[in-house]
mmCIF file of C-alpha atoms in Angstrom:
data_model
loop_
_atom_site.group_PDB
_atom_site.id
_atom_site.type_symbol
_atom_site.label_atom_id
_atom_site.label_comp_id
_atom_site.label_asym_id
_atom_site.label_seq_id
_atom_site.Cartn_x
_atom_site.Cartn_y
_atom_site.Cartn_z
ATOM 1 C CA UNK B 1 149.747 32.766 97.005
ATOM 2 C CA UNK B 2 146.500 33.788 95.347
ATOM 3 C CA UNK B 3 146.754 36.674 92.732
ATOM 4 C CA UNK B 4 144.260 39.504 92.101
ATOM 5 C CA UNK B 5 140.694 38.121 91.276
ATOM 6 C CA UNK B 6 138.073 39.794 89.482
ATOM 7 C CA UNK B 7 134.366 39.025 88.680
ATOM 8 C CA UNK B 8 132.648 38.525 86.666
ATOM 9 C CA UNK B 9 135.319 37.466 83.923
ATOM 10 C CA UNK B 10 132.754 38.585 81.188
ATOM 11 C CA UNK B 11 129.677 40.771 81.244
ATOM 12 C CA UNK B 12 127.357 41.492 78.433
ATOM 13 C CA UNK B 13 124.798 44.400 79.180
ATOM 14 C CA UNK B 14 122.325 46.285 77.134
ATOM 15 C CA UNK B 15 122.880 50.212 76.556
ATOM 16 C CA UNK B 16 121.429 51.972 79.671
ATOM 17 C CA UNK B 17 121.858 49.382 82.178
ATOM 18 C CA UNK B 18 123.741 49.576 85.522
ATOM 19 C CA UNK B 19 126.814 47.280 86.078
ATOM 20 C CA UNK B 20 129.187 46.452 88.888
ATOM 21 C CA UNK B 21 132.562 44.779 88.604
ATOM 22 C CA UNK B 22 134.374 43.413 91.554
ATOM 23 C CA UNK B 23 138.044 43.137 92.278
ATOM 24 C CA UNK B 24 139.628 41.221 95.151
ATOM 25 C CA UNK B 25 143.257 42.338 95.636
ATOM 26 C CA UNK B 26 146.412 40.222 96.690
ATOM 27 C CA UNK B 27 146.129 39.616 100.535
ATOM 28 C CA UNK B 28 147.986 42.476 102.281
ATOM 29 C CA UNK B 29 148.210 44.917 99.386
ATOM 30 C CA UNK B 30 146.936 48.240 100.569
ATOM 31 C CA UNK B 31 146.983 49.839 97.154
ATOM 32 C CA UNK B 32 144.358 49.117 94.563
ATOM 33 C CA UNK B 33 144.029 50.523 91.069
ATOM 34 C CA UNK B 34 141.477 50.305 88.273
ATOM 35 C CA UNK B 35 142.553 50.433 84.526
ATOM 36 C CA UNK B 36 140.531 50.070 81.462
ATOM 37 C CA UNK B 37 141.880 48.579 78.220
ATOM 38 C CA UNK B 38 140.388 49.003 74.597
ATOM 39 C CA UNK B 39 141.606 46.773 71.686
ATOM 40 C CA UNK B 40 145.196 47.724 70.454
ATOM 41 C CA UNK B 41 145.797 50.254 73.179
ATOM 42 C CA UNK B 42 147.677 49.941 76.487
ATOM 43 C CA UNK B 43 145.626 50.022 79.961
ATOM 44 C CA UNK B 44 144.314 53.569 80.770
ATOM 45 C CA UNK B 45 144.235 54.486 84.566
ATOM 46 C CA UNK B 46 140.821 55.021 86.015
ATOM 47 C CA UNK B 47 141.263 55.284 89.808
ATOM 48 C CA UNK B 48 143.387 54.243 92.675
ATOM 49 C CA UNK B 49 142.777 53.623 96.306
ATOM 50 C CA UNK B 50 145.105 53.713 99.151
ATOM 51 C CA UNK B 51 143.187 51.851 101.949
ATOM 52 C CA UNK B 52 139.462 52.867 101.739
ATOM 53 C CA UNK B 53 139.815 56.387 100.291
ATOM 54 C CA UNK B 54 140.164 57.134 96.527
ATOM 55 C CA UNK B 55 143.581 58.796 96.266
ATOM 56 C CA UNK B 56 143.187 59.707 92.573
ATOM 57 C CA UNK B 57 140.050 59.409 90.409
ATOM 58 C CA UNK B 58 141.311 61.607 87.738
ATOM 59 C CA UNK B 59 140.949 59.007 85.099
ATOM 60 C CA UNK B 60 137.360 58.336 85.635
ATOM 61 C CA UNK B 61 135.899 59.428 82.138
ATOM 62 C CA UNK B 62 132.584 60.987 83.645
ATOM 63 C CA UNK B 63 130.327 60.969 86.495
ATOM 64 C CA UNK B 64 128.616 57.510 85.202
ATOM 65 C CA UNK B 65 131.680 55.827 86.660
ATOM 66 C CA UNK B 66 132.147 55.294 90.413
ATOM 67 C CA UNK B 67 134.228 53.064 92.518
ATOM 68 C CA UNK B 68 134.227 52.007 96.140
ATOM 69 C CA UNK B 69 136.510 50.202 98.529
ATOM 70 C CA UNK B 70 134.742 50.263 101.858
ATOM 71 C CA UNK B 71 136.737 48.136 104.095
ATOM 72 C CA UNK B 72 140.116 48.643 102.334
ATOM 73 C CA UNK B 73 140.168 45.200 100.538
ATOM 74 C CA UNK B 74 137.506 44.400 97.821
ATOM 75 C CA UNK B 75 136.649 47.216 95.354
ATOM 76 C CA UNK B 76 133.642 47.543 93.262
ATOM 77 C CA UNK B 77 133.718 49.510 90.031
ATOM 78 C CA UNK B 78 130.081 50.888 89.217
ATOM 79 C CA UNK B 79 129.044 52.263 85.836
ATOM 80 C CA UNK B 80 125.664 53.812 85.369
ATOM 81 C CA UNK B 81 123.596 54.147 82.176
ATOM 82 C CA UNK B 82 126.261 52.128 80.216
ATOM 83 C CA UNK B 83 127.008 53.171 76.722
ATOM 84 C CA UNK B 84 128.428 51.289 73.798
ATOM 85 C CA UNK B 85 131.833 53.250 74.238
ATOM 86 C CA UNK B 86 132.149 51.710 77.704
ATOM 87 C CA UNK B 87 133.038 48.272 76.096
ATOM 88 C CA UNK B 88 136.498 47.275 77.017
ATOM 89 C CA UNK B 89 138.318 45.068 79.463
ATOM 90 C CA UNK B 90 138.420 46.460 82.956
ATOM 91 C CA UNK B 91 141.662 45.776 84.737
ATOM 92 C CA UNK B 92 142.206 45.772 88.457
ATOM 93 C CA UNK B 93 145.728 45.962 89.848
ATOM 94 C CA UNK B 94 146.998 45.972 93.369
ATOM 95 C CA UNK B 95 150.597 46.762 95.114
ATOM 96 C CA UNK B 96 152.000 46.165 98.477
ATOM 97 C CA UNK B 97 152.287 49.932 98.899
ATOM 98 C CA UNK B 98 152.038 52.783 96.510
ATOM 99 C CA UNK B 99 155.768 52.611 95.844
ATOM 100 C CA UNK B 100 155.727 49.126 94.672
ATOM 101 C CA UNK B 101 155.086 47.102 91.516
ATOM 102 C CA UNK B 102 151.615 46.871 90.429
ATOM 103 C CA UNK B 103 150.023 43.189 89.756
ATOM 104 C CA UNK B 104 147.071 42.811 87.490
ATOM 105 C CA UNK B 105 143.897 40.589 87.698
ATOM 106 C CA UNK B 106 142.548 38.619 84.732
ATOM 107 C CA UNK B 107 140.206 41.511 83.855
ATOM 108 C CA UNK B 108 136.512 41.792 83.203
ATOM 109 C CA UNK B 109 135.365 42.045 79.595
ATOM 110 C CA UNK B 110 132.528 44.326 79.384
ATOM 111 C CA UNK B 111 130.429 44.424 76.200
ATOM 112 C CA UNK B 112 127.565 46.905 76.071
ATOM 113 C CA UNK B 113 124.990 46.093 73.265
ATOM 114 C CA UNK R 1 153.271 63.724 71.604
ATOM 115 C CA UNK R 2 152.242 60.723 73.646
ATOM 116 C CA UNK R 3 153.423 60.441 77.201
ATOM 117 C CA UNK R 4 154.940 56.883 76.430
ATOM 118 C CA UNK R 5 155.822 55.819 73.032
ATOM 119 C CA UNK R 6 156.573 52.495 71.647
ATOM 120 C CA UNK R 7 156.891 51.091 68.242
ATOM 121 C CA UNK R 8 153.853 48.908 67.632
ATOM 122 C CA UNK R 9 155.777 46.165 65.593
ATOM 123 C CA UNK R 10 155.304 43.645 64.909
ATOM 124 C CA UNK R 11 159.131 42.873 65.872
ATOM 125 C CA UNK R 12 160.092 39.481 64.292
ATOM 126 C CA UNK R 13 163.084 37.812 65.562
ATOM 127 C CA UNK R 14 164.404 34.213 64.973
ATOM 128 C CA UNK R 15 164.513 31.614 67.831
ATOM 129 C CA UNK R 16 167.620 31.983 69.965
ATOM 130 C CA UNK R 17 168.203 35.706 68.899
ATOM 131 C CA UNK R 18 168.170 38.934 70.974
ATOM 132 C CA UNK R 19 164.910 41.050 70.910
ATOM 133 C CA UNK R 20 165.270 44.737 71.674
ATOM 134 C CA UNK R 21 162.177 46.526 72.653
ATOM 135 C CA UNK R 22 162.327 50.444 73.082
ATOM 136 C CA UNK R 23 160.231 52.857 74.929
ATOM 137 C CA UNK R 24 160.371 56.780 75.214
ATOM 138 C CA UNK R 25 158.613 59.165 77.772
ATOM 139 C CA UNK R 26 157.899 62.552 77.957
ATOM 140 C CA UNK R 27 157.554 63.251 81.892
ATOM 141 C CA UNK R 28 161.017 64.079 83.208
ATOM 142 C CA UNK R 29 159.742 63.671 86.735
ATOM 143 C CA UNK R 30 158.887 59.979 86.289
ATOM 144 C CA UNK R 31 160.993 57.707 88.710
ATOM 145 C CA UNK R 32 159.692 54.096 88.144
ATOM 146 C CA UNK R 33 159.623 52.095 85.035
ATOM 147 C CA UNK R 34 158.030 48.708 84.215
ATOM 148 C CA UNK R 35 157.717 46.159 81.577
ATOM 149 C CA UNK R 36 154.755 44.074 81.342
ATOM 150 C CA UNK R 37 154.098 41.168 78.951
ATOM 151 C CA UNK R 38 150.609 40.515 77.574
ATOM 152 C CA UNK R 39 149.647 37.463 75.707
ATOM 153 C CA UNK R 40 146.610 37.728 73.440
ATOM 154 C CA UNK R 41 143.501 37.619 75.445
ATOM 155 C CA UNK R 42 145.171 37.781 78.817
ATOM 156 C CA UNK R 43 145.956 40.379 81.295
ATOM 157 C CA UNK R 44 149.389 42.384 81.633
ATOM 158 C CA UNK R 45 152.038 40.278 83.596
ATOM 159 C CA UNK R 46 154.845 42.174 85.299
ATOM 160 C CA UNK R 47 158.376 41.026 84.016
ATOM 161 C CA UNK R 48 160.812 43.781 85.083
ATOM 162 C CA UNK R 49 160.916 47.116 87.186
ATOM 163 C CA UNK R 50 163.705 49.385 87.085
ATOM 164 C CA UNK R 51 164.240 52.641 88.906
ATOM 165 C CA UNK R 52 167.768 53.743 88.340
ATOM 166 C CA UNK R 53 169.991 54.622 85.431
ATOM 167 C CA UNK R 54 171.705 51.770 83.937
ATOM 168 C CA UNK R 55 170.980 48.007 83.423
ATOM 169 C CA UNK R 56 169.151 45.608 85.524
ATOM 170 C CA UNK R 57 169.141 41.867 84.628
ATOM 171 C CA UNK R 58 166.810 39.093 85.607
ATOM 172 C CA UNK R 59 167.365 35.809 83.745
ATOM 173 C CA UNK R 60 167.028 36.169 80.102
ATOM 174 C CA UNK R 61 165.618 39.712 80.349
ATOM 175 C CA UNK R 62 167.714 43.155 80.896
ATOM 176 C CA UNK R 63 166.030 46.257 81.474
ATOM 177 C CA UNK R 64 167.997 49.460 80.512
ATOM 178 C CA UNK R 65 167.146 53.066 81.648
ATOM 179 C CA UNK R 66 168.412 56.339 80.576
ATOM 180 C CA UNK R 67 166.709 59.262 82.463
ATOM 181 C CA UNK R 68 168.789 61.895 80.770
ATOM 182 C CA UNK R 69 167.450 60.486 77.293
ATOM 183 C CA UNK R 70 164.175 59.486 78.716
ATOM 184 C CA UNK R 71 164.652 56.123 77.274
ATOM 185 C CA UNK R 72 163.741 52.611 78.579
ATOM 186 C CA UNK R 73 164.562 49.248 76.820
ATOM 187 C CA UNK R 74 163.943 45.688 77.391
ATOM 188 C CA UNK R 75 166.363 43.245 75.931
ATOM 189 C CA UNK R 76 165.244 39.481 75.727
ATOM 190 C CA UNK R 77 168.219 37.179 75.093
ATOM 191 C CA UNK R 78 167.843 33.602 73.503
ATOM 192 C CA UNK R 79 164.237 34.617 72.495
ATOM 193 C CA UNK R 80 161.836 31.631 72.540
ATOM 194 C CA UNK R 81 158.539 31.361 70.703
ATOM 195 C CA UNK R 82 156.782 31.380 74.013
ATOM 196 C CA UNK R 83 158.175 34.896 74.124
ATOM 197 C CA UNK R 84 155.785 35.978 71.451
ATOM 198 C CA UNK R 85 153.377 38.582 73.095
ATOM 199 C CA UNK R 86 152.844 42.140 73.279
ATOM 200 C CA UNK R 87 155.380 44.008 75.670
ATOM 201 C CA UNK R 88 153.861 47.050 77.399
ATOM 202 C CA UNK R 89 156.241 49.787 78.645
ATOM 203 C CA UNK R 90 154.547 51.687 81.669
ATOM 204 C CA UNK R 91 156.043 54.807 83.373
ATOM 205 C CA UNK R 92 154.895 55.967 86.869
ATOM 206 C CA UNK R 93 153.656 59.497 86.596
ATOM 207 C CA UNK R 94 156.044 61.773 88.498
ATOM 208 C CA UNK R 95 154.945 63.902 91.561
ATOM 209 C CA UNK R 96 152.495 62.933 94.070
ATOM 210 C CA UNK R 97 150.329 60.376 91.963
ATOM 211 C CA UNK R 98 151.371 56.776 91.256
ATOM 212 C CA UNK R 99 149.297 55.922 88.294
ATOM 213 C CA UNK R 100 150.978 54.202 85.531
ATOM 214 C CA UNK R 101 150.931 55.377 82.102
ATOM 215 C CA UNK R 102 151.449 52.851 79.352
ATOM 216 C CA UNK R 103 152.448 52.796 75.925
ATOM 217 C CA UNK R 104 150.403 51.095 73.266
ATOM 218 C CA UNK R 105 152.804 48.082 73.322
ATOM 219 C CA UNK R 106 155.240 46.341 71.011
ATOM 220 C CA UNK R 107 154.152 42.983 69.491
ATOM 221 C CA UNK R 108 157.041 40.555 69.416
ATOM 222 C CA UNK R 109 157.023 37.522 67.246
ATOM 223 C CA UNK R 110 159.655 34.823 67.736
ATOM 224 C CA UNK R 111 160.017 32.731 64.689
ATOM 225 C CA UNK R 112 160.880 29.031 65.355
#
């Protein structure tokens, strides 16, 4: 079946602009996670949703970052007033339940110039 | 001390040999452990999960868990050049949350 999909695959934006990154989880997966990966590092947790609600947003670095999942399926990660330090690969993962394995999408490479 | 530690490598093994990748973690409450493979420029791909002490085998891969020593390992038998990638160890944070904490990964190079 179809895996996790993310759009866009690449995003280049200027410092100070607003960006939205989209994630479409595996069909039937109730849990959705966002991670961020910088070069040479492992993925770093940002936020996870169980259904429509953000069950844990402790990894969001500051209030410029926000994520929604209004219908319990597709999620959007929103970054306001982007900074060059936000440049990274943003990964989305989903799992059938919070106790199951997490499967990653292809990621969105964000570059802030 | 990092929560999840891995040797960054590179670990170089000849084709056909056994590659041994190691990981230690600090949170004694952790219950779930995962190995992901990540090719350069690609996203992490789940290859093994392990939840109980002991060994778990899947094809050429064996995951080993020792909770008392807070140690997880991955053995790759009959290593192939196509196994060359970064291997990420991930530990589910103990308690109510289920976020994954990743190590920085070990780069494996299988020499033909």
